[in-house]
Amino acid sequence: PHGHKPSDKEIRSGVSQKVQGTGALIFKLTLLKIGQLPQFRLVLPMHDAVLVEHDLGVDPSGVVAVFEDTMTKFFDNKITGKASISDFTIE
């Protein structure tokens, strides 16, 4: 309706949707770039992480670099993207 002033809850919801949507876009752009790296195989993308498979001799820091670079460039170098690695092995 005309003249409706949004409630605090509606404002928070709108901001949250913008932030989460932007995060999802950055994550999808990152997944596309990782998918182009021949030494890595995307196994399982999750909400804020990705499980990749690689040979034992491959340095996984290349995936970290893609995450960090994608976020940094998305925000025109106004922020520095950060990512980290955790091991996950099945024996």
mmCIF file of C-alpha atoms in Angstrom:
data_model
loop_
_atom_site.group_PDB
_atom_site.id
_atom_site.type_symbol
_atom_site.label_atom_id
_atom_site.label_comp_id
_atom_site.label_asym_id
_atom_site.label_seq_id
_atom_site.Cartn_x
_atom_site.Cartn_y
_atom_site.Cartn_z
ATOM 1 C CA PRO A 1 0.000 0.000 0.000
ATOM 2 C CA HIS A 2 1.011 3.574 -0.678
ATOM 3 C CA GLY A 3 2.661 5.241 2.289
ATOM 4 C CA HIS A 4 3.427 1.991 4.129
ATOM 5 C CA LYS A 5 6.445 2.412 6.368
ATOM 6 C CA PRO A 6 8.291 -0.904 6.698
ATOM 7 C CA SER A 7 8.620 -2.323 10.181
ATOM 8 C CA ASP A 8 12.008 -2.963 11.764
ATOM 9 C CA LYS A 9 11.500 -6.684 11.106
ATOM 10 C CA GLU A 10 10.781 -6.031 7.410
ATOM 11 C CA ILE A 11 13.894 -3.852 7.126
ATOM 12 C CA ARG A 12 16.077 -6.521 8.770
ATOM 13 C CA SER A 13 14.597 -9.151 6.463
ATOM 14 C CA GLY A 14 15.313 -7.032 3.386
ATOM 15 C CA VAL A 15 18.907 -6.411 4.443
ATOM 16 C CA SER A 16 19.377 -10.095 5.247
ATOM 17 C CA GLN A 17 18.083 -11.129 1.822
ATOM 18 C CA LYS A 18 20.482 -8.711 0.116
ATOM 19 C CA VAL A 19 23.482 -9.934 2.130
ATOM 20 C CA GLN A 20 22.639 -13.631 1.694
ATOM 21 C CA GLY A 21 21.899 -13.187 -2.004
ATOM 22 C CA THR A 22 25.223 -11.423 -2.547
ATOM 23 C CA GLY A 23 27.050 -14.166 -0.636
ATOM 24 C CA ALA A 24 25.343 -16.840 -2.741
ATOM 25 C CA LEU A 25 26.334 -15.040 -5.948
ATOM 26 C CA ILE A 26 29.987 -14.786 -4.874
ATOM 27 C CA PHE A 27 29.965 -18.469 -3.893
ATOM 28 C CA LYS A 28 28.505 -19.502 -7.275
ATOM 29 C CA LEU A 29 31.079 -17.417 -9.150
ATOM 30 C CA THR A 30 33.799 -19.097 -7.087
ATOM 31 C CA LEU A 31 32.449 -22.584 -7.822
ATOM 32 C CA LEU A 32 32.481 -21.846 -11.553
ATOM 33 C CA LYS A 33 36.127 -20.773 -11.352
ATOM 34 C CA ILE A 34 37.152 -23.795 -9.259
ATOM 35 C CA GLY A 35 35.396 -26.023 -11.788
ATOM 36 C CA GLN A 36 37.814 -24.720 -14.434
ATOM 37 C CA LEU A 37 40.901 -25.825 -12.462
ATOM 38 C CA PRO A 38 41.937 -29.199 -13.917
ATOM 39 C CA GLN A 39 43.776 -30.354 -10.776
ATOM 40 C CA PHE A 40 40.638 -30.164 -8.604
ATOM 41 C CA ARG A 41 37.307 -31.956 -8.767
ATOM 42 C CA LEU A 42 34.305 -30.397 -7.069
ATOM 43 C CA VAL A 43 32.737 -33.041 -4.870
ATOM 44 C CA LEU A 44 30.282 -31.231 -2.651
ATOM 45 C CA PRO A 45 29.451 -27.524 -2.560
ATOM 46 C CA MET A 46 27.907 -26.555 0.783
ATOM 47 C CA HIS A 47 26.434 -23.377 2.226
ATOM 48 C CA ASP A 48 29.778 -21.673 2.874
ATOM 49 C CA ALA A 49 32.337 -24.338 1.958
ATOM 50 C CA VAL A 50 33.257 -26.730 -0.808
ATOM 51 C CA LEU A 51 34.694 -30.217 -0.693
ATOM 52 C CA VAL A 52 37.216 -30.764 -3.485
ATOM 53 C CA GLU A 53 39.213 -33.804 -4.467
ATOM 54 C CA HIS A 54 42.800 -33.671 -5.703
ATOM 55 C CA ASP A 55 45.861 -35.839 -6.035
ATOM 56 C CA LEU A 56 48.169 -36.041 -3.009
ATOM 57 C CA GLY A 57 50.894 -33.976 -4.653
ATOM 58 C CA VAL A 58 48.579 -31.054 -5.475
ATOM 59 C CA ASP A 59 48.696 -27.985 -3.244
ATOM 60 C CA PRO A 60 45.079 -27.127 -2.313
ATOM 61 C CA SER A 61 45.950 -23.478 -1.691
ATOM 62 C CA GLY A 62 44.886 -22.820 -5.301
ATOM 63 C CA VAL A 63 41.266 -23.238 -4.198
ATOM 64 C CA VAL A 64 41.817 -20.756 -1.354
ATOM 65 C CA ALA A 65 43.300 -18.275 -3.803
ATOM 66 C CA VAL A 66 40.215 -18.540 -6.047
ATOM 67 C CA PHE A 67 37.869 -17.900 -3.103
ATOM 68 C CA GLU A 68 39.881 -14.919 -1.889
ATOM 69 C CA ASP A 69 40.392 -13.447 -5.346
ATOM 70 C CA THR A 70 36.730 -13.774 -6.325
ATOM 71 C CA MET A 71 35.528 -11.973 -3.193
ATOM 72 C CA THR A 72 38.204 -9.284 -3.400
ATOM 73 C CA LYS A 73 37.413 -8.520 -7.052
ATOM 74 C CA PHE A 74 33.639 -8.643 -6.478
ATOM 75 C CA PHE A 75 34.017 -5.753 -4.029
ATOM 76 C CA ASP A 76 36.439 -3.799 -6.260
ATOM 77 C CA ASN A 77 39.388 -4.411 -3.902
ATOM 78 C CA LYS A 78 37.646 -2.485 -1.099
ATOM 79 C CA ILE A 79 37.911 -5.590 1.056
ATOM 80 C CA THR A 80 40.325 -8.510 1.059
ATOM 81 C CA GLY A 81 38.669 -11.900 0.705
ATOM 82 C CA LYS A 82 39.626 -14.594 3.212
ATOM 83 C CA ALA A 83 39.368 -18.380 2.978
ATOM 84 C CA SER A 84 40.953 -21.363 4.681
ATOM 85 C CA ILE A 85 41.555 -25.084 4.236
ATOM 86 C CA SER A 86 40.552 -27.979 6.449
ATOM 87 C CA ASP A 87 41.552 -31.555 5.710
ATOM 88 C CA PHE A 88 38.902 -34.166 5.116
ATOM 89 C CA THR A 89 40.057 -37.697 4.424
ATOM 90 C CA ILE A 90 38.333 -41.047 4.211
ATOM 91 C CA GLU A 91 40.403 -44.106 4.928
#
